[in-house]
Each structure stands twice: as C-alpha cells, then as structure tokens.
PDB file of C-alpha atoms and ligand atoms in Angstrom:
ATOM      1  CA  UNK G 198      -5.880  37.692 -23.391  1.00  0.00           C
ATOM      2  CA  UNK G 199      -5.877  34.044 -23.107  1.00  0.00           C
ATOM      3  CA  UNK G 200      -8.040  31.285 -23.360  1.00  0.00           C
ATOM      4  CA  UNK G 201      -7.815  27.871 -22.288  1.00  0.00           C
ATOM      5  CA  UNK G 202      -8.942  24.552 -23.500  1.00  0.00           C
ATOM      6  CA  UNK G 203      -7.219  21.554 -23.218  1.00  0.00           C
ATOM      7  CA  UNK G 204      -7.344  17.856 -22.812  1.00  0.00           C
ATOM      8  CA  UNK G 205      -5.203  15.053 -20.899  1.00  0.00           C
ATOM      9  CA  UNK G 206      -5.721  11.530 -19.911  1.00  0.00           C
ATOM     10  CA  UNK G 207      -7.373  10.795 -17.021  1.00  0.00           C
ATOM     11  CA  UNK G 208      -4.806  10.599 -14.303  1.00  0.00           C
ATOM     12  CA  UNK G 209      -2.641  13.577 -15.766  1.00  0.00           C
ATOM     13  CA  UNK G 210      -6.179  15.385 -15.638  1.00  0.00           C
ATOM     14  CA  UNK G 211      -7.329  14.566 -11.679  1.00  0.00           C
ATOM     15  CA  UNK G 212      -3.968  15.993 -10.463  1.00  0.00           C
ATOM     16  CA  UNK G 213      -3.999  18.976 -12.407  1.00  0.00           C
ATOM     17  CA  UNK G 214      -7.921  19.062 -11.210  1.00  0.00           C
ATOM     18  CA  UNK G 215      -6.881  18.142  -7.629  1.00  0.00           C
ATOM     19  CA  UNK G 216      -4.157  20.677  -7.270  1.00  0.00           C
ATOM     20  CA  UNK G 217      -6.343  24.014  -8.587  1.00  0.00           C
ATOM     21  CA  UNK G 218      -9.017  22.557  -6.606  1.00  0.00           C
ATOM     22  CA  UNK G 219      -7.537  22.612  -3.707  1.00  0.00           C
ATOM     23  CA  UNK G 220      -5.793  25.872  -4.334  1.00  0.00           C
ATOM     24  CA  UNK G 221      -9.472  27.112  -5.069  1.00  0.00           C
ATOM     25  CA  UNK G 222     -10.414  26.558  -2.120  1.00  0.00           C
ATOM     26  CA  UNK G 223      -7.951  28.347  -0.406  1.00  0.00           C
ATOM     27  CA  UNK G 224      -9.040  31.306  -2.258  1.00  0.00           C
ATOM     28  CA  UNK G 225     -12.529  31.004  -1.540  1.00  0.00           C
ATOM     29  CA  UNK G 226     -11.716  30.500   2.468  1.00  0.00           C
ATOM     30  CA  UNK G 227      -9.981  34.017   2.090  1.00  0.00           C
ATOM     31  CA  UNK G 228     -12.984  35.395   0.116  1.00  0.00           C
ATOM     32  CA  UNK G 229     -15.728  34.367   2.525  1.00  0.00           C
ATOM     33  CA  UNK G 230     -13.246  35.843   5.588  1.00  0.00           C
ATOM     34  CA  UNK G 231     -13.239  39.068   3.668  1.00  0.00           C
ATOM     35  CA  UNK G 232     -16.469  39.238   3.082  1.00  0.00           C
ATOM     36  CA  UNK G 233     -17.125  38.195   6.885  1.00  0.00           C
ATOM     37  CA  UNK G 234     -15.436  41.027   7.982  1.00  0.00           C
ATOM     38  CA  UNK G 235     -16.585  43.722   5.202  1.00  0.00           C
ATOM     39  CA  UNK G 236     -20.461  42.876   5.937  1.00  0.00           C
ATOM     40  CA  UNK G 237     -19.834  42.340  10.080  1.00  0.00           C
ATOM     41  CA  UNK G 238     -20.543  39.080  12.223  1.00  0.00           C
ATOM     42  CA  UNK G 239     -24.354  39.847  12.133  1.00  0.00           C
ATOM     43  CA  UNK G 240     -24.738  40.357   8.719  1.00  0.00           C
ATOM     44  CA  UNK G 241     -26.129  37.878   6.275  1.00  0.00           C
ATOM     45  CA  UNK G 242     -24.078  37.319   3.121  1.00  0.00           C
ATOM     46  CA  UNK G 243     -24.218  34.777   0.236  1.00  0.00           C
ATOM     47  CA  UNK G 244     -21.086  33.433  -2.183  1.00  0.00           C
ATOM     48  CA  UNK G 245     -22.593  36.049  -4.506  1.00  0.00           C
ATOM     49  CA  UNK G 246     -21.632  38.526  -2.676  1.00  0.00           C
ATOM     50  CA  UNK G 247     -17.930  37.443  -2.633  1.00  0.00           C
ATOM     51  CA  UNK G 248     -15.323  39.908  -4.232  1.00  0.00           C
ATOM     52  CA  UNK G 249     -14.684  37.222  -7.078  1.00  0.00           C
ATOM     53  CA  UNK G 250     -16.668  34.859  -8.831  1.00  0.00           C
ATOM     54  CA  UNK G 251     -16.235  31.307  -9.372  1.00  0.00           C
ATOM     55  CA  UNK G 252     -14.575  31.953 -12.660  1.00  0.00           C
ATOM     56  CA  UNK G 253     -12.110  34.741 -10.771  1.00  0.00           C
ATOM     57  CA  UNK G 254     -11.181  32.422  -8.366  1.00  0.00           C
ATOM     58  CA  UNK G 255     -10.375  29.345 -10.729  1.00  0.00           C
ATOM     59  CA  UNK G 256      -8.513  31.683 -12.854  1.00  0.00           C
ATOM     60  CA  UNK G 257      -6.358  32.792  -9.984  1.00  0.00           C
ATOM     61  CA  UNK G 258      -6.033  29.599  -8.199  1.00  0.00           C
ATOM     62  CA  UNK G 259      -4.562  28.768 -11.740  1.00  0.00           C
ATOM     63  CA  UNK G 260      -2.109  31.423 -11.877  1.00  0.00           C
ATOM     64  CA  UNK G 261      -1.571  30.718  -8.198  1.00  0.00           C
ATOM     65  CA  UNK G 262      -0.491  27.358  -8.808  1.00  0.00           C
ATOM     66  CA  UNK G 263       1.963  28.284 -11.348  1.00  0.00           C
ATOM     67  CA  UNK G 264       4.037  30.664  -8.966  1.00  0.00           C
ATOM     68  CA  UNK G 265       3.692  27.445  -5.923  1.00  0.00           C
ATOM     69  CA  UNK G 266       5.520  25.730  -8.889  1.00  0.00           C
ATOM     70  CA  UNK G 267       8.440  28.077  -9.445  1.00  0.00           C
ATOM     71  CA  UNK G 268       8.989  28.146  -5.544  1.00  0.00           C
ATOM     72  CA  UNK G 269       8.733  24.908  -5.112  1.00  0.00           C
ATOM     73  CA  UNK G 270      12.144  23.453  -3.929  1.00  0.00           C
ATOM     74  CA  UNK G 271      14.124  21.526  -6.387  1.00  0.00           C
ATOM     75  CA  UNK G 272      14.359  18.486  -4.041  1.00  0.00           C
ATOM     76  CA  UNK G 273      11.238  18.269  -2.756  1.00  0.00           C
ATOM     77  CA  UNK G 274       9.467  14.858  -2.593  1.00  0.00           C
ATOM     78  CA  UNK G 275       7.045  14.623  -5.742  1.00  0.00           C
ATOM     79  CA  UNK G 276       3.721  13.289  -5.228  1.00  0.00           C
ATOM     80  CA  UNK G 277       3.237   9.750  -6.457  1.00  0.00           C
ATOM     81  CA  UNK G 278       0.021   7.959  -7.529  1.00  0.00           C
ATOM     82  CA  UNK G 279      -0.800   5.247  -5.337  1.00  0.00           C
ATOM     83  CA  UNK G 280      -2.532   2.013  -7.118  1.00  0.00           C
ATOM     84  CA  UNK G 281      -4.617   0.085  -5.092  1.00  0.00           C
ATOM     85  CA  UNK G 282      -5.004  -3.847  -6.526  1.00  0.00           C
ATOM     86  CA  UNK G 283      -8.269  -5.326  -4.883  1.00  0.00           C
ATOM     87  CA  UNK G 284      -7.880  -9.191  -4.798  1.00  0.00           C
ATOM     88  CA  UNK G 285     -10.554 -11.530  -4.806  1.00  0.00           C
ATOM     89  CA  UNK G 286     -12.905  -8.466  -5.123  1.00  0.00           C
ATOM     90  CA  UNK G 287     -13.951  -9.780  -8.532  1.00  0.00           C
ATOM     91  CA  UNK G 288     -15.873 -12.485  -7.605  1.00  0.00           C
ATOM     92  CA  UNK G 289     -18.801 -10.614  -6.061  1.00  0.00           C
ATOM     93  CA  UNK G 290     -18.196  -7.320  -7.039  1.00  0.00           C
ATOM     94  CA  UNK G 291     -16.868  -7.612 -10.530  1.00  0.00           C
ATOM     95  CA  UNK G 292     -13.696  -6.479 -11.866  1.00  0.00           C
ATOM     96  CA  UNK G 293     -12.632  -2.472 -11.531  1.00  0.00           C
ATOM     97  CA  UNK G 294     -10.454  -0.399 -13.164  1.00  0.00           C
ATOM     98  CA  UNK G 295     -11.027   2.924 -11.291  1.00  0.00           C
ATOM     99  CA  UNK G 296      -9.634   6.458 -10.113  1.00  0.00           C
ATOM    100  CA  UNK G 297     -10.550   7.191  -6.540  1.00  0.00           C
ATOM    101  CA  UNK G 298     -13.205   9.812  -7.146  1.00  0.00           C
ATOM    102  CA  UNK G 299     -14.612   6.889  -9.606  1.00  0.00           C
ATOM    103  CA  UNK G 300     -13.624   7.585 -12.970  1.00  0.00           C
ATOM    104  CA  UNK G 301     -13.212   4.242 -14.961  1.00  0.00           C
ATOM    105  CA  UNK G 302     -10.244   3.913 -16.638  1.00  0.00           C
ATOM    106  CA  UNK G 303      -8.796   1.169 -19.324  1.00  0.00           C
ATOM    107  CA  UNK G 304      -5.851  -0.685 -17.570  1.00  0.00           C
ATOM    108  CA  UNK G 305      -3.667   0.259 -20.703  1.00  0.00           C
ATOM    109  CA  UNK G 306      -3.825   4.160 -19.526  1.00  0.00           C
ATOM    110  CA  UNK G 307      -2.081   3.406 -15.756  1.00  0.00           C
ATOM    111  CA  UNK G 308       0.875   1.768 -17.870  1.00  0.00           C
ATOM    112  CA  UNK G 309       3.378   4.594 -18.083  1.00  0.00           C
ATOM    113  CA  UNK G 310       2.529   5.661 -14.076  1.00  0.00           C
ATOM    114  CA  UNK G 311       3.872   2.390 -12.853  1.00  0.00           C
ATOM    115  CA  UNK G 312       7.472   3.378 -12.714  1.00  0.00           C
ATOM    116  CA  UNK G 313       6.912   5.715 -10.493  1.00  0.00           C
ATOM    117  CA  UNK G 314       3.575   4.324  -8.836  1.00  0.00           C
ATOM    118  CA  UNK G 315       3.190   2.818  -5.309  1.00  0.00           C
ATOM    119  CA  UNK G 316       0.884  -0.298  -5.454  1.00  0.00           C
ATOM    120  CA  UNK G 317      -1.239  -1.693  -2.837  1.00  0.00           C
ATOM    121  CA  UNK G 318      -2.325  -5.111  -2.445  1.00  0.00           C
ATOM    122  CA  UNK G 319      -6.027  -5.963  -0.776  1.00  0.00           C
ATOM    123  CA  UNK G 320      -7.102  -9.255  -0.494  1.00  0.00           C
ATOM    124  CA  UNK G 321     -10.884 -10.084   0.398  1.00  0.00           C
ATOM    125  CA  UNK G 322     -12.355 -12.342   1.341  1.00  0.00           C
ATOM    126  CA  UNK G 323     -16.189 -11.239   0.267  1.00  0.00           C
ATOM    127  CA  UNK G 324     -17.728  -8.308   0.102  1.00  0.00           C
ATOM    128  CA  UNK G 325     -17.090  -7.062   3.573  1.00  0.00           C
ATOM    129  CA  UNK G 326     -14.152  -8.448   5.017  1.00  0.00           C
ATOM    130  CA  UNK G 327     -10.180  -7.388   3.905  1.00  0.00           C
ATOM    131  CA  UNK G 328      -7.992 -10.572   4.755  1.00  0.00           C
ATOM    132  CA  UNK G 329      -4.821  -9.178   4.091  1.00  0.00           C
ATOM    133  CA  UNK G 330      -3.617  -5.416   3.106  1.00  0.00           C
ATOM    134  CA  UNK G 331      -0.119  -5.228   1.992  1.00  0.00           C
ATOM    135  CA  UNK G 332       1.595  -1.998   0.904  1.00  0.00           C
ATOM    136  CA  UNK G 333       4.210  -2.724  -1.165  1.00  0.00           C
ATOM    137  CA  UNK G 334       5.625  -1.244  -4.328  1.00  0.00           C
ATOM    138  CA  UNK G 335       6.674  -3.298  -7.069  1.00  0.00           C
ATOM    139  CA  UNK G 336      10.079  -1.656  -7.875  1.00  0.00           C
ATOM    140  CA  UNK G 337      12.325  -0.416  -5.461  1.00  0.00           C
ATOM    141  CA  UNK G 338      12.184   3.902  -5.298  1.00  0.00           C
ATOM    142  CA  UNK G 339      13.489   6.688  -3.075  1.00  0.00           C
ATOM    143  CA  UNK G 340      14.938   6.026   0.456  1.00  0.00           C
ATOM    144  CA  UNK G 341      14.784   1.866   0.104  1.00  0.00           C
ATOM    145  CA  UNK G 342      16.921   2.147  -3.565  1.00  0.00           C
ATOM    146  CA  UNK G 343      19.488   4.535  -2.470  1.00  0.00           C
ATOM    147  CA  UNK G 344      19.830   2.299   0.776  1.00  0.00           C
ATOM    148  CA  UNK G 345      20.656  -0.916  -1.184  1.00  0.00           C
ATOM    149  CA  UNK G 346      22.978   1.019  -3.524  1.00  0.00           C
ATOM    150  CA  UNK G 347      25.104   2.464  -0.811  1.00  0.00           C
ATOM    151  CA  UNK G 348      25.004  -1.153   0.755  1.00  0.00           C
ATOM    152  CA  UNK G 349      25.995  -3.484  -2.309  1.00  0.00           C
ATOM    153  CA  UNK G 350      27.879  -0.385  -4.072  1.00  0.00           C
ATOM    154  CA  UNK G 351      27.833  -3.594  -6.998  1.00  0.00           C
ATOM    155  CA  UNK G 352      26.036  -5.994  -8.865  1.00  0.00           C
ATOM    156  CA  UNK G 353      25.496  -9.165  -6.706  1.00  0.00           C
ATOM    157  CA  UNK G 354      27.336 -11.814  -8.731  1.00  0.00           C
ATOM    158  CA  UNK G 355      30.941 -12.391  -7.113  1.00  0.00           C
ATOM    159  CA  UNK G 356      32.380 -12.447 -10.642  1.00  0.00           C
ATOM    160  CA  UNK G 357      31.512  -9.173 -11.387  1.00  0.00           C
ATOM    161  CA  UNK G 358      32.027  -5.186 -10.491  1.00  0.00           C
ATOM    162  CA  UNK G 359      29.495  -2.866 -12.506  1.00  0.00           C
ATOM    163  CA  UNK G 360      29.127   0.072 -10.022  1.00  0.00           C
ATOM    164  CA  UNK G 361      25.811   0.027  -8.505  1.00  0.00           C
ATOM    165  CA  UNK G 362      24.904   3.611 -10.544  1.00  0.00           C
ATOM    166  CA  UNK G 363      24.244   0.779 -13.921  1.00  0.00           C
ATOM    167  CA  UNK G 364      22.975  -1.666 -11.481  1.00  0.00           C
ATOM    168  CA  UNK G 365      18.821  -1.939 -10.896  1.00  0.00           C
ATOM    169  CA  UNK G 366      17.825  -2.845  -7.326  1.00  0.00           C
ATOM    170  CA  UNK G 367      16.153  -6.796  -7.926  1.00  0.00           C
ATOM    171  CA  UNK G 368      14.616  -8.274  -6.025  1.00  0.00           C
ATOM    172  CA  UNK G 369      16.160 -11.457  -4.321  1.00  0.00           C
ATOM    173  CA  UNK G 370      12.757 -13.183  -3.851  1.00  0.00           C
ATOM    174  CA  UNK G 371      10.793 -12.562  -6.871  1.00  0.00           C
ATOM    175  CA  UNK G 372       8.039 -10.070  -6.815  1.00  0.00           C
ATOM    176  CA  UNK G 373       6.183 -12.803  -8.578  1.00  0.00           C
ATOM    177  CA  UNK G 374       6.674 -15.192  -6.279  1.00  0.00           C
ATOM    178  CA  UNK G 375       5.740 -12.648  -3.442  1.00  0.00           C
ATOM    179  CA  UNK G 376       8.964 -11.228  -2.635  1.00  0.00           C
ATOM    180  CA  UNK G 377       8.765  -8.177  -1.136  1.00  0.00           C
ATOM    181  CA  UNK G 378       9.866  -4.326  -2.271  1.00  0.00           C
ATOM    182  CA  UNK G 379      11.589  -4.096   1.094  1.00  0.00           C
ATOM    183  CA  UNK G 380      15.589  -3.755   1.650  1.00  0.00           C
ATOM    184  CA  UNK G 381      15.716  -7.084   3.007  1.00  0.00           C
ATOM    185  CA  UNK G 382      14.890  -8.538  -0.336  1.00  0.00           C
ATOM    186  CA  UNK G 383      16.835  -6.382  -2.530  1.00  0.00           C
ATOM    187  CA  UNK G 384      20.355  -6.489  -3.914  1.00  0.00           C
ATOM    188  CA  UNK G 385      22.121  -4.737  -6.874  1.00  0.00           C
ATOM    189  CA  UNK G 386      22.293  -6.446 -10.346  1.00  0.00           C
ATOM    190  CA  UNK G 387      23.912  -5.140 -13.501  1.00  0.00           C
ATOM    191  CA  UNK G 388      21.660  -5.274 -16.724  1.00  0.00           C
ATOM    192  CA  UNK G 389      23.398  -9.066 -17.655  1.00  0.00           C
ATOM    193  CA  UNK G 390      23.108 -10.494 -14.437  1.00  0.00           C
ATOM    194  CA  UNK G 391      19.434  -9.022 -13.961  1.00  0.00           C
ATOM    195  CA  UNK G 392      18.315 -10.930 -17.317  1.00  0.00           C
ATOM    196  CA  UNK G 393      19.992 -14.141 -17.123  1.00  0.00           C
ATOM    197  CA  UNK G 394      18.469 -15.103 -13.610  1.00  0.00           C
ATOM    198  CA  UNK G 395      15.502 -14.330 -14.957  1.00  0.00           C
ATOM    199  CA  UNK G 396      16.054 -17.243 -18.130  1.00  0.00           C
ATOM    200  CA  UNK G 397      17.363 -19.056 -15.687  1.00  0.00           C
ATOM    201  CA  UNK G 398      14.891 -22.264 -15.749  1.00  0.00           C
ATOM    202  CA  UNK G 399      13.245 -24.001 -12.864  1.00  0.00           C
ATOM    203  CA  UNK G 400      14.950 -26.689 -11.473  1.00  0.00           C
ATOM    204  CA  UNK G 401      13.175 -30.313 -12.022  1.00  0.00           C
ATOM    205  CA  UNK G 402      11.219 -31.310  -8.721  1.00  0.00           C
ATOM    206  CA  UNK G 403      13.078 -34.463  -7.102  1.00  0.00           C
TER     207      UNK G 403
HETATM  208 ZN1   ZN T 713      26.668  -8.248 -12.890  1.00  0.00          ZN
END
C-alpha cells in the first residue's frame, strides 16, 4: 500500500489542490449520475449513498490525474500563474500579499514564479473605483518572444551579430519606465549589449 503525506509551498500546493479538485469533481458528477440512475428519478438518495466515499474519490481523482499527465501532449500550453499588482490599494485597504482563494503569502515565496508569471497591473483610485487595468507581463514569453526573434534574428546594436537564440527579448522602453511587454517595444539584445544600456547613465537635463 501507500500512504501519502507531503508538504509544498503555497503556490506549488493550490495547483496541485486545484487540479485533484477539479478532477474530484468530475468523479463525483459521475457518482451522483450513477447513483441517479441505480435508485430511479423518484427516489431519494444522499452522497452517502454514492458507490465511493470522499476518500475513494480523492484517491482516484489522484491516480486520475497522473494518467491526464502521461497523455498530456508534449506541446501543450502550460498553465501559468497570473499575479495581480493592486496599485494605490494600500492606502485604504492596506498592503496584500495574497493567493486568490486568500491565502497570505510572504512576497519572498512568488520569487521563483516570476519567470514564468503573467502580471497584472490595477490602479485605484479608492476603495471602489479601478482607474486603470493593464495586463502586461514583465518579460517577454511564448507567441510575443518567438515573434521578435524571428523579426530581429540579432542583437540590436549595428556592430554586432549574436544570433537571436543567445539574445533576451529587452525591452526598448524600459519596463521601469512603463514600457510595455508588447512586440512593439521589444528588440533582441545579446547578454553585453543587454547590460551596458542598462549602466548606461542618465543624460544631464539641459
Ligand atoms: Zn550585442
């Protein structure tokens, strides 16, 4: 036999969580049609009367899971954690650090998701009003990425060729500054030429 305990971090925990629950679900949808049909339309029937029991059906959703995951295709599209970064909210709501269903989290545990995170901005305005709602990422992923390395096929700077596979996509417009994570705003730069615009100090104002 085997037994399970185990223990993750919060966000590796509410997909695991999210997935069985949802395959758990499933199950009990089947169950309850089952048992529909074995006791007849007119017949009164409670979830104890289901052929498994809670426990059955988590275990199975489990194993259930595991098979979805060896027939899963290899280039499917991977879900990706959205973050959500409420601005201005602070001021009469305090700050947040939250999951969506509400578990607080330390800022320091969302750290290695943000490679492969999409982040929202929301700006209020007070408590009831959203002024602006950008969706944005902060590094260029998927279809955007592969559409500025086809395009460039280089690093940006005239004097030089690295092929855009050792490039990163940067952005022309600083995300800092409010550039945008959109194609528009992105070009190919080798690791060198990525750094040193980055040293690169403000010019004096006039
Ligand atoms: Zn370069």
């Amino acid at each position: 036999m085997w037994f399970g305990d185990l223990r993750l971090d919060p966000l590796s925990g509410a997909i695991v969580a999210g997935q069985l629950r949802r395959i758990e679900n499933e199950l009990f949808a089947a169950d309850w049609a089952e048992a529909k049909q074995r006791f007849g339309e007119h017949m009164t029937f409670t979830t104890a009367d289901l052929a498994r029991t809670p426990a059955q059906r988590r275990a199975d959703a489990l194993v259930e899971m595991a098979t979805r995951a060896g027939t899963a295709p290899v280039d499917g599209r991977r879900p990706e954690p959205l973050f959500s970064v409420l601005v201005g909210f602070e001021s009469f709501a305090g700050r947040i650090c939250e999951m969506a269903d509400g578990t607080v989290v330390s800022p320091g545990s969302l750290v290695d998701w943000l490679d492969e995170a999409w982040i929202e901005r929301v700006v209020f305005d007070g408590p009831s009003r959203v002024l602006d709602l950008g969706a944005a990422t902060r590094l260029f992923t998927g279809a955007t990425r592969r559409a500025i390395q086809l395009r460039d096929r280089e690093c940006f700077h005239e004097m030089c060729s690295e092929p855009a596979k050792r490039c990163e996509v940067d952005h022309i417009e600083p995300w800092s500054a409010g550039g945008r994570t959109i194609q528009r705003n992105g070009r190919m730069a080798c690791g060198f030429h990525n750094r040193r615009r980055h040293r690169r100090r403000k010019r004096p104002p006039p």
